[in-house]
N, CA, C and O atoms as a DFTB+ gen file, in Angstrom:
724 C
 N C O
     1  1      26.557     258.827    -147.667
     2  2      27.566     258.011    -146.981
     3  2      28.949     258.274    -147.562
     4  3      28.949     258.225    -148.792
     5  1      29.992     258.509    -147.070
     6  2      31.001     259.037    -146.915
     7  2      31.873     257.442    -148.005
     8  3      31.857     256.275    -147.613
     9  1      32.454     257.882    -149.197
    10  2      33.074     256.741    -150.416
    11  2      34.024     255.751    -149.284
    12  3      34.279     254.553    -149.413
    13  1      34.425     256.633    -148.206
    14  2      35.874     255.873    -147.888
    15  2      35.188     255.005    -146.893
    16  3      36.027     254.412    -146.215
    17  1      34.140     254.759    -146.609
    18  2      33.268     253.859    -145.470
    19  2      33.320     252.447    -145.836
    20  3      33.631     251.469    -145.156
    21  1      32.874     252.569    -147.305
    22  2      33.052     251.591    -148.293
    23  2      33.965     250.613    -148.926
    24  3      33.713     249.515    -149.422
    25  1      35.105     251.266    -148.797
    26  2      36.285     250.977    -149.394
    27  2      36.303     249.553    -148.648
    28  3      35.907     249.149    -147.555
    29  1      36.848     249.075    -149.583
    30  2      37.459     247.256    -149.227
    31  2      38.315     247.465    -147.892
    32  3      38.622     248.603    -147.537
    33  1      38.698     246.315    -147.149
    34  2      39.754     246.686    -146.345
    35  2      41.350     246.271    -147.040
    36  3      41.866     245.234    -147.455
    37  1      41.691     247.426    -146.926
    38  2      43.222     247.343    -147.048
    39  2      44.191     245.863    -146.802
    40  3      44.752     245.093    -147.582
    41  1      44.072     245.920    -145.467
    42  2      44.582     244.554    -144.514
    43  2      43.615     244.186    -144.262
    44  3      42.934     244.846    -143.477
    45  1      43.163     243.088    -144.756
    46  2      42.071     242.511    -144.191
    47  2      42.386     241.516    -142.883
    48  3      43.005     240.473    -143.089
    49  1      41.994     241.824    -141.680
    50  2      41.983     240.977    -140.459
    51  2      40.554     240.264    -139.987
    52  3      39.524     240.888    -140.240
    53  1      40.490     239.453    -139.559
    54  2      38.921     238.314    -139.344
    55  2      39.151     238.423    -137.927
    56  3      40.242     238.281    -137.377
    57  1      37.939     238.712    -137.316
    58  2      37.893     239.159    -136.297
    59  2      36.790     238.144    -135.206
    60  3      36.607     237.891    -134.015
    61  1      36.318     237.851    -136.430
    62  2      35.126     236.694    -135.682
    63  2      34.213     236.312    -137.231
    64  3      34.497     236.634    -138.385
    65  1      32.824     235.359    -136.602
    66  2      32.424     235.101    -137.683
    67  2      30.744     235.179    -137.027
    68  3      30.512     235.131    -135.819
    69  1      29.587     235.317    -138.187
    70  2      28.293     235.475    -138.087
    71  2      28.011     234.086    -137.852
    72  3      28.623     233.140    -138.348
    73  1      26.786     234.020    -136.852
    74  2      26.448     232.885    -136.400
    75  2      25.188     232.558    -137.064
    76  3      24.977     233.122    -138.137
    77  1      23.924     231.377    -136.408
    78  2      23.029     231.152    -137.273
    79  2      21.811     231.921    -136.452
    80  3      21.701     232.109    -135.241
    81  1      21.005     232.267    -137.459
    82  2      19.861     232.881    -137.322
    83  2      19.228     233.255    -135.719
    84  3      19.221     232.269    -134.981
    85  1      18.790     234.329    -135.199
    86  2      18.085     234.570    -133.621
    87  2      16.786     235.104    -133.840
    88  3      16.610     236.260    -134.225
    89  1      15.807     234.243    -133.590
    90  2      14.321     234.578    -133.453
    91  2      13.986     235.083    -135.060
    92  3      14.908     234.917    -135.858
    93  1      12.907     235.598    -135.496
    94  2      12.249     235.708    -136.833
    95  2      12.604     237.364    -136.652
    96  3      11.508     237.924    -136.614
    97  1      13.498     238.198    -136.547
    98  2      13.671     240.025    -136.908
    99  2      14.911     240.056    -137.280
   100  3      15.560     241.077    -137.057
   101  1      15.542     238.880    -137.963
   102  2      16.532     239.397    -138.680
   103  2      17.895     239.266    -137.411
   104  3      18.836     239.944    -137.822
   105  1      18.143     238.781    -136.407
   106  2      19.276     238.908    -135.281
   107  2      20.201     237.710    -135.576
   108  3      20.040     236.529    -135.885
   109  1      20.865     238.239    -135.429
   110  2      22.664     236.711    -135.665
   111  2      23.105     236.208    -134.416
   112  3      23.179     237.051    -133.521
   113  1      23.362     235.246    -134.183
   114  2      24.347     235.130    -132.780
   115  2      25.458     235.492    -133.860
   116  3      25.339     235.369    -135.079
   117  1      26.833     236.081    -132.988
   118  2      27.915     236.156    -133.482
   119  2      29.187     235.525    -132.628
   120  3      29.125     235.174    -131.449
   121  1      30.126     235.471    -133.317
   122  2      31.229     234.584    -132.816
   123  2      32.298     235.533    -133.239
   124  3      32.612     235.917    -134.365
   125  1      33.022     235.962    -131.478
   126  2      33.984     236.713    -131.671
   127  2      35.861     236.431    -131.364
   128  3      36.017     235.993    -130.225
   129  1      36.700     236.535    -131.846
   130  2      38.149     235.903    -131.516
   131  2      38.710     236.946    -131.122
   132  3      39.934     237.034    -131.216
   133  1      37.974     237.947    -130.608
   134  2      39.237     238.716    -130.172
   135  2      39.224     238.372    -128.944
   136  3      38.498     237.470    -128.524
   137  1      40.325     239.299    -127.946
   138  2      40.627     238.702    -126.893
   139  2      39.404     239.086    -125.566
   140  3      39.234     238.320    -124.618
   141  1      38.780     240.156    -125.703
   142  2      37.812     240.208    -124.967
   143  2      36.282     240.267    -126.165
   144  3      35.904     241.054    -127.033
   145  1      35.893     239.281    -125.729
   146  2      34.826     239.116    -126.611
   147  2      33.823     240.320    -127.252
   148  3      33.440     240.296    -128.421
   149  1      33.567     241.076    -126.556
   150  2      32.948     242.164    -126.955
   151  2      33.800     243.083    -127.775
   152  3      33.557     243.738    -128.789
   153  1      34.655     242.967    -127.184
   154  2      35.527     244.675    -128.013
   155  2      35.717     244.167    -129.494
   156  3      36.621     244.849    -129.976
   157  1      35.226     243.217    -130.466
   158  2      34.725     243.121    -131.915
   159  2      34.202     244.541    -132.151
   160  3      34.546     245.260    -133.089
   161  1      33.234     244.893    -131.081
   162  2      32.265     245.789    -131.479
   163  2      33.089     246.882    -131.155
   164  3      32.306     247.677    -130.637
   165  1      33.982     247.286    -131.156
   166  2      35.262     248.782    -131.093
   167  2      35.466     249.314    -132.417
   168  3      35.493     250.428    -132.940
   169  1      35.646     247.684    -132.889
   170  2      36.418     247.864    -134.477
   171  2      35.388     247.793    -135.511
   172  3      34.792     246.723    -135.635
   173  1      35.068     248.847    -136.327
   174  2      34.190     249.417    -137.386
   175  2      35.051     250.230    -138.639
   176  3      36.090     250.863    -138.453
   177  1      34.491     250.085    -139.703
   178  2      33.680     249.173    -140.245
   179  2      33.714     247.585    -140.356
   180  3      34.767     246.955    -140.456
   181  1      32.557     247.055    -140.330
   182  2      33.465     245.602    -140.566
   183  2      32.505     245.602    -141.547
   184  3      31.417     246.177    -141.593
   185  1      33.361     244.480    -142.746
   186  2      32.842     243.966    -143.793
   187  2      32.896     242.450    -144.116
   188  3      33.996     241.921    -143.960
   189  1      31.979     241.755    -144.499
   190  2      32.376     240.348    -145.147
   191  2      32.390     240.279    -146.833
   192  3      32.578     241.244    -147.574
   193  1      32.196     239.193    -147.152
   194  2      33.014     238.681    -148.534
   195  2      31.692     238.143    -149.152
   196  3      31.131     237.291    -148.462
   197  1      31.249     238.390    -150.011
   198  2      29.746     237.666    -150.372
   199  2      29.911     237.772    -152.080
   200  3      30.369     238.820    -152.533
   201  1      29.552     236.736    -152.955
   202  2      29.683     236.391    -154.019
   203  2      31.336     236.954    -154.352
   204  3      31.415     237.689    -155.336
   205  1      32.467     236.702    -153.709
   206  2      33.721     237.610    -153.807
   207  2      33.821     238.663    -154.062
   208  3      34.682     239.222    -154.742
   209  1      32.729     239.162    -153.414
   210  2      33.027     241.115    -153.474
   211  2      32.806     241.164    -151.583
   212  3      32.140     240.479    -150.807
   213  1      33.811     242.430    -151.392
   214  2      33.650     243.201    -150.152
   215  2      32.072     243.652    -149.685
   216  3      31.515     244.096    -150.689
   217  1      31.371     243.682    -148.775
   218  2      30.411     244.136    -148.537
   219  2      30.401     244.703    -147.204
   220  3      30.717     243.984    -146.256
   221  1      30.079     245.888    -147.029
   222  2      30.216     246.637    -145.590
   223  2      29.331     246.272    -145.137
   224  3      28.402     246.135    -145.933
   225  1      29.060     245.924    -143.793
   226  2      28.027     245.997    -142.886
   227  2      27.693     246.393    -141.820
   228  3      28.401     246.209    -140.830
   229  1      26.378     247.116    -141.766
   230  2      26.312     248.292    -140.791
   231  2      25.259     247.568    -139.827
   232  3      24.124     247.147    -140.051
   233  1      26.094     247.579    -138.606
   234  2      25.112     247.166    -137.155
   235  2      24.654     248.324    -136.454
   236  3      25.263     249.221    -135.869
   237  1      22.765     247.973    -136.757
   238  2      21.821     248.313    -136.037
   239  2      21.908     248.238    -134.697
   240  3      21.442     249.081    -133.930
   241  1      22.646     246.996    -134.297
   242  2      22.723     246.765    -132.525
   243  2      23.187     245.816    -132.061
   244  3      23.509     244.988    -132.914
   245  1      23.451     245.437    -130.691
   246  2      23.861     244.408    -130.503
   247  2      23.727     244.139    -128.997
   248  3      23.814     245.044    -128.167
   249  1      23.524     242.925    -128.700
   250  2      23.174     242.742    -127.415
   251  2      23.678     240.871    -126.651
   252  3      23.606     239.712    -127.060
   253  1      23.977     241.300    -125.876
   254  2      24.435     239.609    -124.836
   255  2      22.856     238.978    -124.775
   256  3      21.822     239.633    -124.639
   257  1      22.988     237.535    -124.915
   258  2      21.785     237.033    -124.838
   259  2      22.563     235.776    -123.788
   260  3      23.757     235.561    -123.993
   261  1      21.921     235.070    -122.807
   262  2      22.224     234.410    -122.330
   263  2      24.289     234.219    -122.835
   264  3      25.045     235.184    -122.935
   265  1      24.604     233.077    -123.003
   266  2      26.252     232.905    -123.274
   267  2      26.959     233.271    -124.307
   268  3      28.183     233.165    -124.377
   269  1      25.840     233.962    -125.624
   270  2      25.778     234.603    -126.818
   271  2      25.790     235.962    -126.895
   272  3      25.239     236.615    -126.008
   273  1      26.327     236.489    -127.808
   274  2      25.919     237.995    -128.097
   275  2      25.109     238.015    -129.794
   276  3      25.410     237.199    -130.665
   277  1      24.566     238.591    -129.891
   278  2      23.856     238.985    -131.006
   279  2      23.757     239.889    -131.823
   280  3      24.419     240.820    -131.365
   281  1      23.272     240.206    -132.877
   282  2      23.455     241.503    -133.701
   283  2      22.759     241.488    -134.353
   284  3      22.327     240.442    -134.837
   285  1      22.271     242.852    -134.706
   286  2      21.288     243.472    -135.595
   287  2      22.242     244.016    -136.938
   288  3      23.222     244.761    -136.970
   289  1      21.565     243.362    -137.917
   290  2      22.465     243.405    -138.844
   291  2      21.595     244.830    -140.184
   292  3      20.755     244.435    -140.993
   293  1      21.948     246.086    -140.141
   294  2      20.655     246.870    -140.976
   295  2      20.226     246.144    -142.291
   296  3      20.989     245.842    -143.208
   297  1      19.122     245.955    -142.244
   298  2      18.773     246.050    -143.774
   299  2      18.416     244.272    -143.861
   300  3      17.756     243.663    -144.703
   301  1      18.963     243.891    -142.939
   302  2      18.325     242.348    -142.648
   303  2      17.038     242.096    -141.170
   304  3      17.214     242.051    -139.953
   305  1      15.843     241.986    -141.992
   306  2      14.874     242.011    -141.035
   307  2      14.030     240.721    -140.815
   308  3      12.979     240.750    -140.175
   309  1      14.573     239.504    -141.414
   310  2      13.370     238.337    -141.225
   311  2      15.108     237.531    -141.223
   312  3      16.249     237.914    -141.484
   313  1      14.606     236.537    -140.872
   314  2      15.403     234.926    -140.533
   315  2      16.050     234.668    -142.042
   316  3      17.229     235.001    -142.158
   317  1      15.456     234.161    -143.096
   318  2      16.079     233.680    -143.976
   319  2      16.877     234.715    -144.477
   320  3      17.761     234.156    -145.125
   321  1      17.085     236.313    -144.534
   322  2      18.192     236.812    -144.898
   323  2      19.088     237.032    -143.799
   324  3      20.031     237.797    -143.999
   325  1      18.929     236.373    -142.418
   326  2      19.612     236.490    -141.454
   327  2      20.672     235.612    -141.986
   328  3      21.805     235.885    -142.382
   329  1      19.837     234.146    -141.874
   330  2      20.323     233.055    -142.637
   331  2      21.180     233.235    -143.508
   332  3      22.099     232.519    -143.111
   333  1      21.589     233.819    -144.650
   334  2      22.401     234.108    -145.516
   335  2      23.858     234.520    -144.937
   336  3      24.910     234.365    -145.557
   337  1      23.723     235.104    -143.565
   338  2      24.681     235.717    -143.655
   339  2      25.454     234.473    -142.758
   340  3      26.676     234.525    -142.896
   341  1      25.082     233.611    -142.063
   342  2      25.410     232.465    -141.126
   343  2      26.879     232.186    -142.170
   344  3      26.876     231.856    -143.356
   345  1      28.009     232.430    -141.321
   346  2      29.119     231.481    -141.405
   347  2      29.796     231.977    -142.037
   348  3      30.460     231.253    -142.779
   349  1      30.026     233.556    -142.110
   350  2      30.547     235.104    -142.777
   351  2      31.265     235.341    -141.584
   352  3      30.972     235.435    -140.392
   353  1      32.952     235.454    -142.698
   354  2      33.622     235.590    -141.420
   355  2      33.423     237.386    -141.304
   356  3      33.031     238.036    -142.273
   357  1      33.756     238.007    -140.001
   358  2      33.712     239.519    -139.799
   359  2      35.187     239.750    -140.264
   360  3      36.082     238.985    -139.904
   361  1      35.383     240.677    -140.962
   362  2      36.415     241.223    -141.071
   363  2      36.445     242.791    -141.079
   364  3      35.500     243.501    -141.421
   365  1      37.705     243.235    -140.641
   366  2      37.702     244.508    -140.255
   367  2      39.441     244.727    -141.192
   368  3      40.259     243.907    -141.610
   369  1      39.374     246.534    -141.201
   370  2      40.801     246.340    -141.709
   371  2      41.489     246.659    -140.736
   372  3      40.890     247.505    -140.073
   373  1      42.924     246.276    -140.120
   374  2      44.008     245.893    -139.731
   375  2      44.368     247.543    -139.025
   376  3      45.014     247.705    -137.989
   377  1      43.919     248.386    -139.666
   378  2      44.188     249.775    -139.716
   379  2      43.267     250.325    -138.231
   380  3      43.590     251.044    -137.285
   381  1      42.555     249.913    -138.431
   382  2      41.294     250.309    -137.440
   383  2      41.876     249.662    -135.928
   384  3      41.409     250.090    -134.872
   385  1      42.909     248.623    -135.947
   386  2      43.369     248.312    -134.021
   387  2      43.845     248.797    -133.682
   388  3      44.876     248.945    -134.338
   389  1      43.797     249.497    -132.562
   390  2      44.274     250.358    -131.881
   391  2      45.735     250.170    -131.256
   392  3      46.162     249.108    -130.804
   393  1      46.394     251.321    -131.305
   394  2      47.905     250.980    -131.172
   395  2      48.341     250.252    -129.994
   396  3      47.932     250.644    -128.901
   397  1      49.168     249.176    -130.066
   398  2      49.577     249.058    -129.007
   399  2      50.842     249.643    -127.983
   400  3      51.630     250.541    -128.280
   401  1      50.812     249.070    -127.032
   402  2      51.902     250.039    -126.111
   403  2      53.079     249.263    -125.746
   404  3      52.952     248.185    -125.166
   405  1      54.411     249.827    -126.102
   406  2      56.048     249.499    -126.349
   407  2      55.857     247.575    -125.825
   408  3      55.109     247.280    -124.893
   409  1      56.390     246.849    -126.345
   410  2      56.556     245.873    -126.157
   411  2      55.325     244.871    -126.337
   412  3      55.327     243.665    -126.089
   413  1      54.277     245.645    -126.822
   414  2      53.260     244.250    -127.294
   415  2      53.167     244.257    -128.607
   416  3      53.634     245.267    -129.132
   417  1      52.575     243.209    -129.539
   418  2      52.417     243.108    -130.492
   419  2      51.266     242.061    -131.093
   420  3      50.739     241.220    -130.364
   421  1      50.929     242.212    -132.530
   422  2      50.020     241.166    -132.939
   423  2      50.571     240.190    -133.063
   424  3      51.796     240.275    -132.983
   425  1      50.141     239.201    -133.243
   426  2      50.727     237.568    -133.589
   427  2      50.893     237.943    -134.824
   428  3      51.953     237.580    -135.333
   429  1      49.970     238.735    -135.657
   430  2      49.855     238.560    -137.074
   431  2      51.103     239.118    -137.734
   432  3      51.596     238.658    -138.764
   433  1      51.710     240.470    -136.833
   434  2      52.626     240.940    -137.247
   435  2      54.462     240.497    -137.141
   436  3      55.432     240.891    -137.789
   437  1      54.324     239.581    -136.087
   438  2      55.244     238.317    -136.126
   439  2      55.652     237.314    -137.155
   440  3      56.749     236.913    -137.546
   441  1      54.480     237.052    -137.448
   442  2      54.383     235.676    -138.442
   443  2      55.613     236.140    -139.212
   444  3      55.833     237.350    -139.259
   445  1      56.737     234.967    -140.046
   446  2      57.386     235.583    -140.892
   447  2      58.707     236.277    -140.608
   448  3      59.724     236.235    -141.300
   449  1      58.492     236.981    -139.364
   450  2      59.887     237.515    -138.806
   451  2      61.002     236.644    -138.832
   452  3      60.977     235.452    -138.525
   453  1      62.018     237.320    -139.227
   454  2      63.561     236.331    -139.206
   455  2      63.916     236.531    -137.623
   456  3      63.874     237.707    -137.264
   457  1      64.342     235.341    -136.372
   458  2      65.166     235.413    -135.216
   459  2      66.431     235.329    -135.420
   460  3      66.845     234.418    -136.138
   461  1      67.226     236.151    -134.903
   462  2      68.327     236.236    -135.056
   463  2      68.859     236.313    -133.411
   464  3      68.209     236.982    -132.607
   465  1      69.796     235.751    -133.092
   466  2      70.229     236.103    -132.076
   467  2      70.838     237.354    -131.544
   468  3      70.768     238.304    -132.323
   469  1      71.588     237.643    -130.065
   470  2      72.435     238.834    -129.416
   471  2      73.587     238.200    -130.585
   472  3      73.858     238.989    -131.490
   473  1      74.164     237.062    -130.623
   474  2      75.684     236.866    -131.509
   475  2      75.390     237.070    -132.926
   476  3      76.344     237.008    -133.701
   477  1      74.140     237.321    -133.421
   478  2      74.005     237.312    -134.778
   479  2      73.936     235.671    -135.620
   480  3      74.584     235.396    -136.629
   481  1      73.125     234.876    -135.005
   482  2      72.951     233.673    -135.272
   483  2      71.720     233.377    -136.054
   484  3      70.677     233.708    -135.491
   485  1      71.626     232.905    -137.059
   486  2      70.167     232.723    -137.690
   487  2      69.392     231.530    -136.972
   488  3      69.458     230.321    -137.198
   489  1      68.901     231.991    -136.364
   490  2      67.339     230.730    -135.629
   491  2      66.500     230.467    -136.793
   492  3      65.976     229.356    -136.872
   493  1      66.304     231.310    -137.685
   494  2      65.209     230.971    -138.367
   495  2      63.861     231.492    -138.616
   496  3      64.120     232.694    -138.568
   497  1      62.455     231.418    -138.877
   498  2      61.611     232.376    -139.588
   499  2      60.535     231.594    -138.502
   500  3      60.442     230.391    -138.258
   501  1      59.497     233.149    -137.759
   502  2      58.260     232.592    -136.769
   503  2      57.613     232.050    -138.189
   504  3      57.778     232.467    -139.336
   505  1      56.729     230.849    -137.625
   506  2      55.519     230.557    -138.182
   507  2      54.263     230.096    -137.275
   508  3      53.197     229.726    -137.767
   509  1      54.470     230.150    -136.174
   510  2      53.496     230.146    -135.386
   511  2      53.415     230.300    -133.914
   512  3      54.239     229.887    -133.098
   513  1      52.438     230.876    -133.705
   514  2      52.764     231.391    -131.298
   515  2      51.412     230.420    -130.845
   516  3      50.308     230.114    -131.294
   517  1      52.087     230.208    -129.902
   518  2      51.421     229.677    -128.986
   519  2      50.875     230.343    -127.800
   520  3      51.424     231.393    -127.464
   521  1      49.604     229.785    -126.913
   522  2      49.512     230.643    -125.663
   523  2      49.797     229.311    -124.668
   524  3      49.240     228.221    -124.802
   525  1      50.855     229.675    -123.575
   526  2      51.187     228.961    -122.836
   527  2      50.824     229.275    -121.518
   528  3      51.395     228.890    -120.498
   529  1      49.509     230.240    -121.632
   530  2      49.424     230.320    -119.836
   531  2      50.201     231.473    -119.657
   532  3      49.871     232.546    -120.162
   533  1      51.206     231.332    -118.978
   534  2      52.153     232.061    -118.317
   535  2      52.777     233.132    -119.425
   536  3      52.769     234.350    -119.250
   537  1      53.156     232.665    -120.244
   538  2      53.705     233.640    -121.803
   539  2      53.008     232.962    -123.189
   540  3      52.285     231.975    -123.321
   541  1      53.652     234.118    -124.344
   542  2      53.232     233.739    -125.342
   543  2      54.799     232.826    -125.518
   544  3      55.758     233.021    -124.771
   545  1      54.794     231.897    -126.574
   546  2      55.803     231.030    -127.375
   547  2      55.676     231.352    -128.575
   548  3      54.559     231.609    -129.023
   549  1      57.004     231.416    -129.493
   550  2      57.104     231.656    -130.951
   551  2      57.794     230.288    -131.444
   552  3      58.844     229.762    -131.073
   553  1      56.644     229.805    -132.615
   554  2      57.570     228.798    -133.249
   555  2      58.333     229.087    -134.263
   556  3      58.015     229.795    -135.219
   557  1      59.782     228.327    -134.011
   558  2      60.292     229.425    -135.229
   559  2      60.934     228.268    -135.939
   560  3      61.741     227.537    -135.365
   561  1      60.606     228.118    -137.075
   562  2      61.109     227.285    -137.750
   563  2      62.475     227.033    -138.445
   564  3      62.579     227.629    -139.517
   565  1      63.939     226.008    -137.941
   566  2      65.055     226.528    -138.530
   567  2      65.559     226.741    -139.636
   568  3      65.194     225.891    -140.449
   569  1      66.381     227.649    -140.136
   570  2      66.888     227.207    -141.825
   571  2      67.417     225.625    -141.754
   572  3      67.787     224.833    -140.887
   573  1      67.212     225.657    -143.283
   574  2      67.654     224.110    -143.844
   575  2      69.052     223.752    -143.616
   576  3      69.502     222.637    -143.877
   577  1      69.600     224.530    -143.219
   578  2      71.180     224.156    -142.745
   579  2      71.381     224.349    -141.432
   580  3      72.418     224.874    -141.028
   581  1      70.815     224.113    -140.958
   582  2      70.835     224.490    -139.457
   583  2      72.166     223.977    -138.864
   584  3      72.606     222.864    -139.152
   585  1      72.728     224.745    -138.107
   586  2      74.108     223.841    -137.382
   587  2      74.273     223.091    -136.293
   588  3      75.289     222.546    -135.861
   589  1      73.173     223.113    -135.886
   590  2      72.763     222.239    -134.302
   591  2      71.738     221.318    -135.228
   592  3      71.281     220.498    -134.432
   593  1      71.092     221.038    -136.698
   594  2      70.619     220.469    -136.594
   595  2      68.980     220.259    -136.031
   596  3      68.314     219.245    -135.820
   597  1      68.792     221.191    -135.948
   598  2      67.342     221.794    -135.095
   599  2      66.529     221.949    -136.057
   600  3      66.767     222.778    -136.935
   601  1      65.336     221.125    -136.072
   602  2      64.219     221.825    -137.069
   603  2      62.950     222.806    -136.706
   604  3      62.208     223.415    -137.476
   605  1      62.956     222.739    -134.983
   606  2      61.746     223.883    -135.071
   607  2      62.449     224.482    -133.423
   608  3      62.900     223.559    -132.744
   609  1      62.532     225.568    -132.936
   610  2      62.649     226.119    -131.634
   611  2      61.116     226.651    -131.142
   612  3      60.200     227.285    -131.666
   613  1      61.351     226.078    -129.949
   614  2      60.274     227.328    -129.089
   615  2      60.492     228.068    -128.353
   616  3      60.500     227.641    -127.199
   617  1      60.746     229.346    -128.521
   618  2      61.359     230.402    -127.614
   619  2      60.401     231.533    -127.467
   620  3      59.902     232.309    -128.283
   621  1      60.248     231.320    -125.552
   622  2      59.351     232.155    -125.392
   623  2      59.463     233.720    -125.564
   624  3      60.426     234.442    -125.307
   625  1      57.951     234.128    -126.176
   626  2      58.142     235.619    -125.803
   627  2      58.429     236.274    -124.898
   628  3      57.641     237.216    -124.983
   629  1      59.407     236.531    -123.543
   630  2      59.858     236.935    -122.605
   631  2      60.341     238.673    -123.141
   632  3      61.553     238.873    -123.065
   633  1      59.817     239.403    -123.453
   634  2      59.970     240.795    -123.212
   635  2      61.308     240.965    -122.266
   636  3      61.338     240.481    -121.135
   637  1      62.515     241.766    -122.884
   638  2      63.563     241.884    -121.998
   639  2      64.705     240.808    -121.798
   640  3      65.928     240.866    -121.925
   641  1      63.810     239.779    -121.427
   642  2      64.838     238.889    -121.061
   643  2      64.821     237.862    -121.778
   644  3      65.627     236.983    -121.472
   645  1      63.826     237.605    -123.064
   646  2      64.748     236.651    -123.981
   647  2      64.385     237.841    -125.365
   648  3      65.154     237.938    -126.321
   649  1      63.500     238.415    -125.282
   650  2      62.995     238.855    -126.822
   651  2      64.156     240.820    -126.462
   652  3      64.028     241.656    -125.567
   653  1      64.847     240.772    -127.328
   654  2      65.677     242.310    -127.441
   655  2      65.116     243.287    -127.782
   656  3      64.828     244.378    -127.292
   657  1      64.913     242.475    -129.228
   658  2      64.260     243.692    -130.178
   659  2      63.300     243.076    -131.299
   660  3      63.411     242.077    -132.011
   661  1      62.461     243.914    -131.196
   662  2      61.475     243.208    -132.429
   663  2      61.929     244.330    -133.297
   664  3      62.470     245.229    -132.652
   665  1      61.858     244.528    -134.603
   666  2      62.066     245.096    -135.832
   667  2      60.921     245.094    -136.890
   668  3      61.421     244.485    -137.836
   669  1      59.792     245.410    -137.199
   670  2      58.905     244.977    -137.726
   671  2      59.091     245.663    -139.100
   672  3      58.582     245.058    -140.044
   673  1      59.526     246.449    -139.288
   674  2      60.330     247.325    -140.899
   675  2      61.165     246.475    -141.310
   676  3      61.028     246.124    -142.482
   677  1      62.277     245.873    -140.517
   678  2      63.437     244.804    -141.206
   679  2      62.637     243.496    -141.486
   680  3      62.713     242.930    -142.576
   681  1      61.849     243.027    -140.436
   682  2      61.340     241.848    -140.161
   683  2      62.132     240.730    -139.224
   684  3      62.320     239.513    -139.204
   685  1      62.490     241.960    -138.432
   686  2      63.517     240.166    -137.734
   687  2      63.477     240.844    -136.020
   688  3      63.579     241.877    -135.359
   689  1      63.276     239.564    -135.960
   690  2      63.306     239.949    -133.853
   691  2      64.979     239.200    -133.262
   692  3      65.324     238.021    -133.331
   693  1      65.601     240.153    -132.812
   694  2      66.755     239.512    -131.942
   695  2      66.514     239.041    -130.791
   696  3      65.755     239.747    -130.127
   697  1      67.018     237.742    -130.109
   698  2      66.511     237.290    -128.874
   699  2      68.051     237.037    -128.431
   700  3      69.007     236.899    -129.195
   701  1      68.065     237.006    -126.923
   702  2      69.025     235.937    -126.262
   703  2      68.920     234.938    -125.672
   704  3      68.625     234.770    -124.489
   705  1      69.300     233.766    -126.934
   706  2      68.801     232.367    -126.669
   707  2      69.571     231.563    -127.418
   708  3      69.896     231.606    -128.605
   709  1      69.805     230.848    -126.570
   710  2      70.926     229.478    -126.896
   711  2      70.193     228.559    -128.120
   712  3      69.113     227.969    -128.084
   713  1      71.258     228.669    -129.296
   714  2      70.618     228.222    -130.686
   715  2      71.063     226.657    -130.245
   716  3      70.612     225.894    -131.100
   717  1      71.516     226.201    -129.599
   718  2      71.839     224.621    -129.417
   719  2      70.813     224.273    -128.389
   720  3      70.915     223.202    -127.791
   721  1      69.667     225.235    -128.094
   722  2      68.596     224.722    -127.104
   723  2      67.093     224.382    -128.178
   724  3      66.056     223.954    -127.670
């Protein structure tokens, strides 16, 4: 087996988590957060965290069971070491998602960004998006001196027409958006 298979993940991203035990051969339901439930299974290697060490884990298989999907986990063949693994989050490294295309991005890689306005106005630092249906929303929390007085904005992700530029090397996204809104 190839050393670098092994390796911890770099960025560690959680992708979903192991569910509890399926029938007596060792099968998991699993629980996935990405956005189409299956495509978990795109991103390989995944590893979880067990006595605080990295541990790779290699799927034998996997299959939809009624509203569940399931997995064959190698090297786990009866229930009670299925059991063990119940409530392990999946993690994959960060490295392994596939690129996205001009104008999308992770939430994860947001978090943290400074908004700055088209006038060069400090809005303040994302700390959290929302899904609103129609768009994503960034909460962006204001500096402590704020001049309007504002302690949190929600300004939607609008591509173009409110979001300019994301910057993910500087860390700061420019928008055009009224800091007194």
């Amino acid at each position: 087996m190839s050393k670098q298979h092994n390796q911890p993940p770099a960025n560690p991203l959680i992708l979903g988590k192991m569910g509890s035990a399926y029938g007596i051969r060792g099968w998991l339901k699993v629980f996935s957060s990405t956005e189409d439930a299956e495509s978990i299974f795109d991103y390989q290697p995944w590893f979880i965290q067990r006595a605080g060490r990295w541990q790779h884990v290699e799927l034998e298989g996997w299959k939809r069971h009624n509203q569940d999907m399931i997995i064959k986990v190698k090297g786990i063949d009866d229930r009670d070491a299925a059991g063990l693994l119940t409530n392990c989050e999946i993690v994959v490294d960060s490295e392994q998602l596939p690129e996205l295309d001009n104008g999308e991005y992770y939430w994860k890689d947001l978090m943290g960004c400074q908004v700055v306005t088209t006038e060069g106005y400090e809005l303040g630092k994302v700390i959290d998006m929302m899904e609103t249906g129609s768009n994503d929303v960034m909460v962006v929390k204001a500096n402590l001196k704020d001049a309007f007085g504002v302690q949190e904005r929600l300004i939607p992700f609008l591509d173009e027409q409110v979001i300019k530029n994301v910057d993910l090397t500087t860390r700061s996204i420019e928008v055009d958006w009224d800091p007194g809104f």
